[in-house]
CSV table of C-alpha atoms and ligand atoms in Angstrom, one decimal:
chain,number,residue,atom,x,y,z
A,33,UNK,CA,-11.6,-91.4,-106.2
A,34,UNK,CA,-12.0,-87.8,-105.9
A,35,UNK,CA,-9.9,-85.4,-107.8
A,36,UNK,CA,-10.8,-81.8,-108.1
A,37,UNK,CA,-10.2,-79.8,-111.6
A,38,UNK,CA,-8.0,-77.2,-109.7
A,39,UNK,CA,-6.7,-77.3,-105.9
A,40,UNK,CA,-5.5,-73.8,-104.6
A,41,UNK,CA,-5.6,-74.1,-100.9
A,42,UNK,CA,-3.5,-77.7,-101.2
A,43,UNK,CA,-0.9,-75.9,-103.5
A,44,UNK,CA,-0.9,-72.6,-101.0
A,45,UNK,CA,-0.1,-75.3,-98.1
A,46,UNK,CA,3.6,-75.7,-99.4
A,47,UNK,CA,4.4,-72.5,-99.4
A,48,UNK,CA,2.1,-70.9,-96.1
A,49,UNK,CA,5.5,-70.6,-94.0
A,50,UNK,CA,7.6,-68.8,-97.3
A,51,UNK,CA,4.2,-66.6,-98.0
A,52,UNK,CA,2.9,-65.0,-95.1
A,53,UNK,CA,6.2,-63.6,-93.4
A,54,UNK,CA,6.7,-61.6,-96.8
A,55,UNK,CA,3.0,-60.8,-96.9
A,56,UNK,CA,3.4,-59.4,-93.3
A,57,UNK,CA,6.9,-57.9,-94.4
A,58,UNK,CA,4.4,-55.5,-96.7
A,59,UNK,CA,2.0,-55.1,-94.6
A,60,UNK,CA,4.3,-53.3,-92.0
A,61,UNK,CA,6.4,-51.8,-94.4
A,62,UNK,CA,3.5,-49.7,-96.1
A,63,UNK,CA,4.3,-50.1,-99.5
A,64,UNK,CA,1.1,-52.0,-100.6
A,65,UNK,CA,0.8,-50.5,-104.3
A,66,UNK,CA,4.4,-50.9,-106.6
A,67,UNK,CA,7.4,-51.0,-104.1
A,68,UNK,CA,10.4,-52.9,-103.7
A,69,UNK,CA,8.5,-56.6,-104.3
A,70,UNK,CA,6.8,-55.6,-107.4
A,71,UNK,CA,10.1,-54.3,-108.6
A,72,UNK,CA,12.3,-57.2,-108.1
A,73,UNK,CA,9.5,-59.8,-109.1
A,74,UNK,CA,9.7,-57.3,-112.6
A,75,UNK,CA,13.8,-58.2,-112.6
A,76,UNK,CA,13.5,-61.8,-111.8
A,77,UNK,CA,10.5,-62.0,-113.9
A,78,UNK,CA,12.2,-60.5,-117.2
A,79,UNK,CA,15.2,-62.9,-116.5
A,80,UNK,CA,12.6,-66.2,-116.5
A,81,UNK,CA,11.0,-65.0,-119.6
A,82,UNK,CA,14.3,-63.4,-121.3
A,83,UNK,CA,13.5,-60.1,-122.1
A,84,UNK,CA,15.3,-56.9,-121.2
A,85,UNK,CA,12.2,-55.3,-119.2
A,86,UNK,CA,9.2,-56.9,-117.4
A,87,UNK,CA,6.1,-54.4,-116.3
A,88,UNK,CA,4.0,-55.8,-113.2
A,89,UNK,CA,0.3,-54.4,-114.0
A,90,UNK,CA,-3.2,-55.4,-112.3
A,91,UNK,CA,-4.7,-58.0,-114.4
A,92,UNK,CA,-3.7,-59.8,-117.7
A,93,UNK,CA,-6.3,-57.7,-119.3
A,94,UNK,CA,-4.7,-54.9,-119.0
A,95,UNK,CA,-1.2,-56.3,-120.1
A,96,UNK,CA,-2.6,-56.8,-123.2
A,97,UNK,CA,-4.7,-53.2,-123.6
A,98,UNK,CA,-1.4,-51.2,-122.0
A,99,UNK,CA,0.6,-54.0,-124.8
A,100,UNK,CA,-1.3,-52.7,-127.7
A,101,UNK,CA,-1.5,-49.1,-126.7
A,102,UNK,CA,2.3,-48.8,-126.6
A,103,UNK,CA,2.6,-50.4,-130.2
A,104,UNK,CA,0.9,-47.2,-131.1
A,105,UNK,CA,-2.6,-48.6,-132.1
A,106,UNK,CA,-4.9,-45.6,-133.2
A,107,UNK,CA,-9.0,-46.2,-132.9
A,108,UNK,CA,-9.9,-48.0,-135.9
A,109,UNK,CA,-6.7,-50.1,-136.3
A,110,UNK,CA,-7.4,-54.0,-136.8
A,111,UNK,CA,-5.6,-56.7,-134.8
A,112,UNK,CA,-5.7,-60.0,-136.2
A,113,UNK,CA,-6.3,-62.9,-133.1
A,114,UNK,CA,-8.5,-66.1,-133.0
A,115,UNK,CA,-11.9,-66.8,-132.0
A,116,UNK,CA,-10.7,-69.6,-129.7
A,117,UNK,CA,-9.3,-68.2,-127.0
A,118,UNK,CA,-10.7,-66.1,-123.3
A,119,UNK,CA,-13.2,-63.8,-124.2
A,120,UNK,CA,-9.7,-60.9,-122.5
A,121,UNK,CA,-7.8,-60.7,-125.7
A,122,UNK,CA,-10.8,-59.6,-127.5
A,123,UNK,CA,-11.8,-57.4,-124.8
A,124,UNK,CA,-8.1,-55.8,-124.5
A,125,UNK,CA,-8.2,-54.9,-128.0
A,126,UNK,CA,-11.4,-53.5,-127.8
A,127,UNK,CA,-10.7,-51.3,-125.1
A,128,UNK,CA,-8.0,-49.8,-127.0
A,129,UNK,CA,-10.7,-48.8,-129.6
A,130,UNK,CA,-9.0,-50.7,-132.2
A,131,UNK,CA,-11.0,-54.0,-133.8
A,132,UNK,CA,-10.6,-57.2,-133.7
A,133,UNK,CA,-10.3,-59.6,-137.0
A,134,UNK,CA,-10.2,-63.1,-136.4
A,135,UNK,CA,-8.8,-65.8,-138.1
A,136,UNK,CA,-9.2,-69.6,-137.4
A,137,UNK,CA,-7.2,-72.1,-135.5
A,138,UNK,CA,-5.4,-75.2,-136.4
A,139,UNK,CA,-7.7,-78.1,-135.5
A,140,UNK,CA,-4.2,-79.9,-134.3
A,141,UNK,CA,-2.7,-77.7,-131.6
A,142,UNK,CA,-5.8,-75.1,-131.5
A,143,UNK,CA,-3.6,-72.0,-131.9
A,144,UNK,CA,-3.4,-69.7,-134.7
A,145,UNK,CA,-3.5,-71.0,-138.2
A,146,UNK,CA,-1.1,-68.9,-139.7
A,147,UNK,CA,-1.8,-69.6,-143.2
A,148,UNK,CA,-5.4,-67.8,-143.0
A,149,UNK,CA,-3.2,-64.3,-141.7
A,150,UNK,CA,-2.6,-62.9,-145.3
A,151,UNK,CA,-6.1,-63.0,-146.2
A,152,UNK,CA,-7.3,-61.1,-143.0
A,153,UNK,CA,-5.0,-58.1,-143.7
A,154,UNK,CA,-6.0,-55.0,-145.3
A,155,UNK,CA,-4.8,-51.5,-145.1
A,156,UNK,CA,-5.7,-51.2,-141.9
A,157,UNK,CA,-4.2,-53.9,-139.8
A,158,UNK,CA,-1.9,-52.9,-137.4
A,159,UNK,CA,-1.4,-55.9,-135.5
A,160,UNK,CA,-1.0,-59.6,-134.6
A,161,UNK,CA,-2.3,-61.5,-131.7
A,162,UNK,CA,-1.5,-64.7,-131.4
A,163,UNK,CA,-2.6,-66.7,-128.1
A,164,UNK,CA,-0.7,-69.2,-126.8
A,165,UNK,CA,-3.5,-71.6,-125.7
A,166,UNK,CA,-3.7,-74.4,-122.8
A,167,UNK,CA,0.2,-73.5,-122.7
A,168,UNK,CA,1.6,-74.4,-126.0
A,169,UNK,CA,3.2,-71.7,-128.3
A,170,UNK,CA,1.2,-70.8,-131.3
A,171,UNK,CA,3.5,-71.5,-134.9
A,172,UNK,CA,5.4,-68.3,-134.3
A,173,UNK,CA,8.0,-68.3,-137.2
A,174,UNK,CA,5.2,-67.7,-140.3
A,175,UNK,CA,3.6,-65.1,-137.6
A,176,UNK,CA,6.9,-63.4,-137.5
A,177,UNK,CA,7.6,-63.7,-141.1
A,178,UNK,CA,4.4,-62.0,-142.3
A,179,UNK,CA,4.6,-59.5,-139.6
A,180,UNK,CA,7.5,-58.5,-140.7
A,181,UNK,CA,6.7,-58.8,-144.2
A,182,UNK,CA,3.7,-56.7,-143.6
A,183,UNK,CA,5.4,-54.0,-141.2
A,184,UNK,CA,2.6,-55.4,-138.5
A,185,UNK,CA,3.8,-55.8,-134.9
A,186,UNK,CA,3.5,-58.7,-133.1
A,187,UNK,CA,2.0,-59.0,-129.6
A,188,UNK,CA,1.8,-62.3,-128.1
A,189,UNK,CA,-1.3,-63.6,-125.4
A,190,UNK,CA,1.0,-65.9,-123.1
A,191,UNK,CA,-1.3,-65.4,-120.2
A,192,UNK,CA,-1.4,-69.4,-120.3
A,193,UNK,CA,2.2,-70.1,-121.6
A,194,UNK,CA,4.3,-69.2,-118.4
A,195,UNK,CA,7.6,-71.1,-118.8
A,196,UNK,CA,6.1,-72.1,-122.5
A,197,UNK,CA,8.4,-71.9,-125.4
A,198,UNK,CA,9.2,-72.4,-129.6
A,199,UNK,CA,12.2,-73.5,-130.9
A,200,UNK,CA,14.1,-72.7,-127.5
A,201,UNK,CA,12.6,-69.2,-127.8
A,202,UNK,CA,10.3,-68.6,-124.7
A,203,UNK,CA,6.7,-67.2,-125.3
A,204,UNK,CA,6.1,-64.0,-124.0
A,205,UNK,CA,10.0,-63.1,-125.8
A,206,UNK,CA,9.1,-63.6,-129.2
A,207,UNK,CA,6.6,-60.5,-130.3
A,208,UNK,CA,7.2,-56.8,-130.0
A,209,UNK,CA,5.3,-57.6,-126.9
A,210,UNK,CA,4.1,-60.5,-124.4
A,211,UNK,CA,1.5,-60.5,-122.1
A,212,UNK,CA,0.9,-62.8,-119.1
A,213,UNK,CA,-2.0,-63.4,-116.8
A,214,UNK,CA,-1.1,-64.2,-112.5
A,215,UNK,CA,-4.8,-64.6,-112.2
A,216,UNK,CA,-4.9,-67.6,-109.2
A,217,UNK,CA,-5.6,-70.3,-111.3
A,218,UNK,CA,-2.8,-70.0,-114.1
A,219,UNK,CA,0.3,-71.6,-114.3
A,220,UNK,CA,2.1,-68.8,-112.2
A,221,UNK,CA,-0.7,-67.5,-110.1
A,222,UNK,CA,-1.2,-64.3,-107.5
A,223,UNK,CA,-3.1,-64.3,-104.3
A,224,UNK,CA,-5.4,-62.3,-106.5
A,225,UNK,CA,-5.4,-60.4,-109.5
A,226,UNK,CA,-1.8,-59.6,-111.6
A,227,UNK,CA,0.0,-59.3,-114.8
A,228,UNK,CA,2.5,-58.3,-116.8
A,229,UNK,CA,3.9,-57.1,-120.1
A,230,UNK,CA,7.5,-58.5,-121.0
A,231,UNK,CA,9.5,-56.6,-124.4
A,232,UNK,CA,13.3,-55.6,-125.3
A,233,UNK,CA,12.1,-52.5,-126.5
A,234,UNK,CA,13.1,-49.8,-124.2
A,235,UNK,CA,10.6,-47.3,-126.0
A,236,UNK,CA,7.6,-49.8,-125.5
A,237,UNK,CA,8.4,-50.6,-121.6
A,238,UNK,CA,8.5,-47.0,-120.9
A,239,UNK,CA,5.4,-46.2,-122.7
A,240,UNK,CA,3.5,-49.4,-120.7
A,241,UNK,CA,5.1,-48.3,-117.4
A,242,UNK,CA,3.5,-44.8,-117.6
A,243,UNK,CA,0.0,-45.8,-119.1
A,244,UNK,CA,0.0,-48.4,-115.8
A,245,UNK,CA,0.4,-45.1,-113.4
A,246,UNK,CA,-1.7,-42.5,-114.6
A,247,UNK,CA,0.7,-41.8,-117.7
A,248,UNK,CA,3.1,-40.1,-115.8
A,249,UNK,CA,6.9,-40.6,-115.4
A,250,UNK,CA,7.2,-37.9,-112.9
A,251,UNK,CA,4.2,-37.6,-110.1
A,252,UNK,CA,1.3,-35.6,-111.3
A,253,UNK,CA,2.9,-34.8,-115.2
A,254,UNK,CA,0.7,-36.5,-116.8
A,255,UNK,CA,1.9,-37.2,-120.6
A,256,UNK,CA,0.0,-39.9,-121.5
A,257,UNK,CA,-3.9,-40.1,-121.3
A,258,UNK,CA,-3.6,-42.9,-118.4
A,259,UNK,CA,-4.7,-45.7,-116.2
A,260,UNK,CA,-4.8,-47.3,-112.5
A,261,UNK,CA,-3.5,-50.5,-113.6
A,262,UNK,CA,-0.8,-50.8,-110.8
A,263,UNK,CA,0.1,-54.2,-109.1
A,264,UNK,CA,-0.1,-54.2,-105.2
A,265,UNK,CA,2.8,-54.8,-103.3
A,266,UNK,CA,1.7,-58.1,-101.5
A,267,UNK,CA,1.0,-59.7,-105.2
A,268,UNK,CA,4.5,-58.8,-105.9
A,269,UNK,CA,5.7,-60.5,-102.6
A,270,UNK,CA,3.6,-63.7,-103.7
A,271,UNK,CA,4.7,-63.7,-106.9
A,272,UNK,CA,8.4,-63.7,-106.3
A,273,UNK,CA,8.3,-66.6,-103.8
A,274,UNK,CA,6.2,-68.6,-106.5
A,275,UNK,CA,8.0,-68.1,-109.3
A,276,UNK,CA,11.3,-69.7,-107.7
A,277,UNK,CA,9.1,-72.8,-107.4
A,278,UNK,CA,7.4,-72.2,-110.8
A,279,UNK,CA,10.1,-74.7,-113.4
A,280,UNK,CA,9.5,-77.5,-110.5
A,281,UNK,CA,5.0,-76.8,-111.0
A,282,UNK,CA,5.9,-77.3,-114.9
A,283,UNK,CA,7.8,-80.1,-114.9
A,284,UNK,CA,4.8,-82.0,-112.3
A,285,UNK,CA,2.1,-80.6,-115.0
A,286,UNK,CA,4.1,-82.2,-117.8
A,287,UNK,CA,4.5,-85.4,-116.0
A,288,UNK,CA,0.8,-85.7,-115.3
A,289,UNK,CA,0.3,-85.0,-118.9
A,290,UNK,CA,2.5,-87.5,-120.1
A,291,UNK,CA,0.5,-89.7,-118.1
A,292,UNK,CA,-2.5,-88.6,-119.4
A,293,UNK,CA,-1.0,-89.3,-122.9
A,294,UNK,CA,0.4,-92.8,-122.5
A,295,UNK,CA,-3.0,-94.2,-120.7
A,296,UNK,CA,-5.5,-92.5,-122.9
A,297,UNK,CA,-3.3,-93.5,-126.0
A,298,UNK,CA,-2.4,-96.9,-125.4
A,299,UNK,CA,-6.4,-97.1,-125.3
A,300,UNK,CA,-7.0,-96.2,-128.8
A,301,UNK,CA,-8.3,-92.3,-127.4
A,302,UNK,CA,-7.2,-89.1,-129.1
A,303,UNK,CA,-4.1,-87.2,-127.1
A,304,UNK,CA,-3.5,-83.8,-128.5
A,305,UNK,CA,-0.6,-83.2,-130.7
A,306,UNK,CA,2.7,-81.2,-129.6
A,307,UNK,CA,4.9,-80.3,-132.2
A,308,UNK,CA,8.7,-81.3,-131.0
A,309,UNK,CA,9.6,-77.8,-131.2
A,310,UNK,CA,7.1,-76.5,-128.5
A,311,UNK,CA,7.7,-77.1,-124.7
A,312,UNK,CA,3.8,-77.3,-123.8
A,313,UNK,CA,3.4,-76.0,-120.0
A,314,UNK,CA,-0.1,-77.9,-119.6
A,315,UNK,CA,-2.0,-74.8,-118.3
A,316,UNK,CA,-5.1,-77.3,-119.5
A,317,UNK,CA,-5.0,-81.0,-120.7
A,318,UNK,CA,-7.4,-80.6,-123.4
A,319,UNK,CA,-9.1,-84.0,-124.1
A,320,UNK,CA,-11.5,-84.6,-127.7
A,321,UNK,CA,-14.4,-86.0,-127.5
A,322,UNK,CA,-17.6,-85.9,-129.8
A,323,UNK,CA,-19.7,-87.9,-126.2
A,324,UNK,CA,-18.6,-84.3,-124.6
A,325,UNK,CA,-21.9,-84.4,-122.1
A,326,UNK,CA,-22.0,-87.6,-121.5
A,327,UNK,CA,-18.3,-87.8,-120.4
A,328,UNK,CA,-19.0,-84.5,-118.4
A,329,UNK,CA,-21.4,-86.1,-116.4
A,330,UNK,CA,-20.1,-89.5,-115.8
A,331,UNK,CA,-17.4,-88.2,-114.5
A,332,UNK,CA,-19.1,-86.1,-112.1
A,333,UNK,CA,-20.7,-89.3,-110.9
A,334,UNK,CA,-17.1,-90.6,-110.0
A,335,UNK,CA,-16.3,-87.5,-108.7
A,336,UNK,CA,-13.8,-86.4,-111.1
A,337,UNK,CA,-13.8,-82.3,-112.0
A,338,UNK,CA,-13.4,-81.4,-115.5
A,339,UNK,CA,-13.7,-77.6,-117.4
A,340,UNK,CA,-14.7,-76.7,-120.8
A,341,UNK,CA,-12.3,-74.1,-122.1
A,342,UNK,CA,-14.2,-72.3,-124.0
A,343,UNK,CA,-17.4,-73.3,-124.5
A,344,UNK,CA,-18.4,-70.8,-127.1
A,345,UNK,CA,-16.0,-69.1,-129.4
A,346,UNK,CA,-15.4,-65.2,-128.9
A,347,UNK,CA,-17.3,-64.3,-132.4
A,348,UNK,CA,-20.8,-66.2,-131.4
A,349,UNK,CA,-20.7,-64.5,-127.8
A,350,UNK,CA,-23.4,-61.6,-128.0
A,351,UNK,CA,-21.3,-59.2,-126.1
A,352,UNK,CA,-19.1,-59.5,-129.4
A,353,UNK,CA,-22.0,-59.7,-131.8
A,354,UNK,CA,-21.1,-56.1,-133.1
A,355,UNK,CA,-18.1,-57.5,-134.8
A,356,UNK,CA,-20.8,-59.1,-137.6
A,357,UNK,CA,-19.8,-62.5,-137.4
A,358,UNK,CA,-21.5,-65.7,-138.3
A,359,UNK,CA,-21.9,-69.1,-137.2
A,360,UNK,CA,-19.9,-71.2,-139.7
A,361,UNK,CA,-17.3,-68.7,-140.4
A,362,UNK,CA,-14.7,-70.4,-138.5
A,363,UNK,CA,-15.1,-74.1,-138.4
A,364,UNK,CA,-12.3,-75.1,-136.5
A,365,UNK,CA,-13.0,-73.3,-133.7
A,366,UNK,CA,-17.2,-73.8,-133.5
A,367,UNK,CA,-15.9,-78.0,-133.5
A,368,UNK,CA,-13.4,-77.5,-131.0
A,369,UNK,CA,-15.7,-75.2,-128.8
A,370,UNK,CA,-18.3,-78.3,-129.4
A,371,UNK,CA,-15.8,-81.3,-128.3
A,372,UNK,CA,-13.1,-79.7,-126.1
A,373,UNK,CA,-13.1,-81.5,-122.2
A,374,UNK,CA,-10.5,-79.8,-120.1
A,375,UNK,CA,-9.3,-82.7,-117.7
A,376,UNK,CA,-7.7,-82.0,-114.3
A,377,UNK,CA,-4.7,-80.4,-114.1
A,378,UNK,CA,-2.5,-78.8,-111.7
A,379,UNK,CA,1.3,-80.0,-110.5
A,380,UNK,CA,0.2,-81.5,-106.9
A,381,UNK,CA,-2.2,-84.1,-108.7
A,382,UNK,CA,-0.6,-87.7,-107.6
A,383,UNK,CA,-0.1,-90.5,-109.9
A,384,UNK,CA,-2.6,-92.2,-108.4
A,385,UNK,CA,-5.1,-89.5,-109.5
A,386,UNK,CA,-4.3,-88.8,-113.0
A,387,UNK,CA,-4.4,-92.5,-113.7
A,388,UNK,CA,-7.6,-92.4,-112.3
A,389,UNK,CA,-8.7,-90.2,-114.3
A,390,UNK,CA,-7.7,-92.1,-117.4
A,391,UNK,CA,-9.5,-95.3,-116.6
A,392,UNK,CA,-12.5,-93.0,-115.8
A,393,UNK,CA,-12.5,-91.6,-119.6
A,394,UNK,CA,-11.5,-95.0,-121.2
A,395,UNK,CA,-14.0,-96.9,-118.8
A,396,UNK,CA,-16.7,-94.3,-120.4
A,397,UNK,CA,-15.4,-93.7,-123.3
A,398,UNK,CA,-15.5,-98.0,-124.2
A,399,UNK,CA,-19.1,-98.2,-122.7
A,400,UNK,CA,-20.6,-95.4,-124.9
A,401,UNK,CA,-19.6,-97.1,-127.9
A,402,UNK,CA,-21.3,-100.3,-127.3
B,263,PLP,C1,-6.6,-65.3,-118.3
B,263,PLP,C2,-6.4,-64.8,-119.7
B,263,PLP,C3,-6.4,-63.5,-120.0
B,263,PLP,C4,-6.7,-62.4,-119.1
B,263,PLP,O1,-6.0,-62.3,-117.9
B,263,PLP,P1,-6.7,-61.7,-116.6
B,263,PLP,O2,-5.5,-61.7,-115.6
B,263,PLP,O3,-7.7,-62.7,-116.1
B,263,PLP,O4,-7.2,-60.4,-116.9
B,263,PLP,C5,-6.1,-63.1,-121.3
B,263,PLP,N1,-5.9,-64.1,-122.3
B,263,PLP,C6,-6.0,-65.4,-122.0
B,263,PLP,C7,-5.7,-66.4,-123.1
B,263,PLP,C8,-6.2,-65.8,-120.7
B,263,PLP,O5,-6.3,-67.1,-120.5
């Protein structure tokens, strides 16, 4: 049975005839960059997420730059984040001249460890980043506690926790700041590049909507030291039909992972654990597995797609080798990046498929151990 890691076209298929009138809607109406679509999809995306303001921007990168910059981060300011996560947030952070200091993960829900936060803080931390990984919210009340505490401002990474949240409180509305991603292949996905910074904070919203446009609030008064970081109009179009189908694409990724628990659990394999206060949005199923390769490649041979997310920890990359970290220095993360298999996942998977899937790794699983 075949079943792909990530099926765009097939998803784009149920909603062709909704998509391409409003993309051709844009095109005639000539207002490709910002416009009417962007600013609604920033309305009726606030109002999913909960938060007074949402600001459309180009990429989830720059969400989380444009994020930190309006929390008034000066060069040299630390942000405390994780190792685990997409190589962005470190980036993001980086670009805003201020430095990253990681802390580890918990080995259970591979977020944040908060109790490792206090240590990391000297004078000069500014900041907290906390990344809501594979869709599941990071422990977010000791985050806020010491945050607030400390007089550090949170900004949260949800570019993989659309519709994600913590105690009834959605991620993305529980920082100073959230950041999402609508790169195609997350939970809430453009036609191409997108993202967006969500916040209550009037202040911050207009400080991210000028840096996004040049720094200006009026045309060519430019306050702010800015950036191109606009969203185009027909991503805005896109995004607004897809997010009214966005709860339904949840609930599908939460069946399949249900699935995915039951099968693999009933067979004695590890499932990963979900606190009961965290609705987890399933961005990726990540499966354990010390037989990593070997389950990799068998499952090629069936022709069943699988990911590695991330293969090697943000402080071992040598783009980030200037930071002076060491192998060893976060444990939890080097294992995880060792044994994590991302199995397929994505709401128009059929039953049929995910319990395919299942036997696969069991079946593999069972005949490795012999
Ligand atoms: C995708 C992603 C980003 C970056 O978003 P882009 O839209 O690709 O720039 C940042 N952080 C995390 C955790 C991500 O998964």
């Amino acid at each position: 049975m075949k079943v792909p890691f990530l099926d765009l076209p097939l998803q784009y298929r149920s909603i062709q005839a909704e998509v391409e009138p409003a993309v051709c809607e844009v095109l005639r109406s000539g207002r490709y960059v910002l416009g009417p679509e962007v600013a609604a999809f920033e309305t009726e995306f606030a109002a999913y997420v909960g938060t007074k303001f949402a600001i459309a921007v180009n990429t989830g990168t720059s969400a989380l730059q444009l994020a930190i910059l309006a929390a008034g981060l000066k060069p040299g300011d630390e942000v405390i984040t994780v190792p685990h996560t997409f190589t962005a947030t470190v980036a993001a952070i980086l670009y805003t001249n201020a430095k990253p200091v990681f802390v580890d993960i918990d080995s259970e829900t591979f977020t944040m460890d908060p109790s490792q936060i206090e240590a990391a803080i000297t004078p000069k931390t500014k900041a907290i980043v906390p990344v809501h990984l594979y869709g599941q919210s990071a422990d977010m009340d000791p985050i806020l506690e010491i945050a607030k505490r400390r007089g550090l401002t949170v900004i949260e990474d949800a570019a993989q926790a659309h519709g994600a949240s913590y105690k009834g409180r959605n991620c993305g509305s529980m920082g100073k700041l959230g950041c999402f991603s609508f790169y195609p292949g997350k939970n809430l996905g453009a036609c191409g590049e997108g993202g967006a910074v969500t916040t209550d904070d009037a202040e911050a919203a207009r400080l991210v909507r000028m840096l996004r446009d040049w720094g200006c609030e009026k045309k060519y008064h430019h306050e702010l030291h800015g950036f191109n970081y606009r969203m185009d109009g027909i991503q805005g179009a896109i995004l607004r039909i897809k997010l009214r189908r966005l709860h339904a694409w949840t609930e599908a990724r939460r069946r399949h992972a249900a699935t995915y628990d039951r099968l693999l659990g009933e067979a004695g394999l590890p499932i990963p654990r979900v606190p009961p206060h965290n609705r987890h949005v399933y961005h990726i199923y990540p499966y354990r597995t010390p037989n990593r390769d070997r389950v990799i490649q068998q499952l090629k041979v069936r022709e069943i797609e699988s990911g590695i997310h991330y293969p090697i920890p943000v402080h071992l990359q040598p783009a980030y080798a200037m930071l002076g970290y060491q192998a060893g220095q976060f444990p939890v993360s080097e294992r995880i990046a060792n044994e994590e298999l991302s199995l397929p996942m994505f709401p128009e998977l059929t039953d049929e498929q995910t319990r395919g899937v299942c036997e696969a790794v069991i079946e593999i699983e069972k005949n490795g151990s012999k």
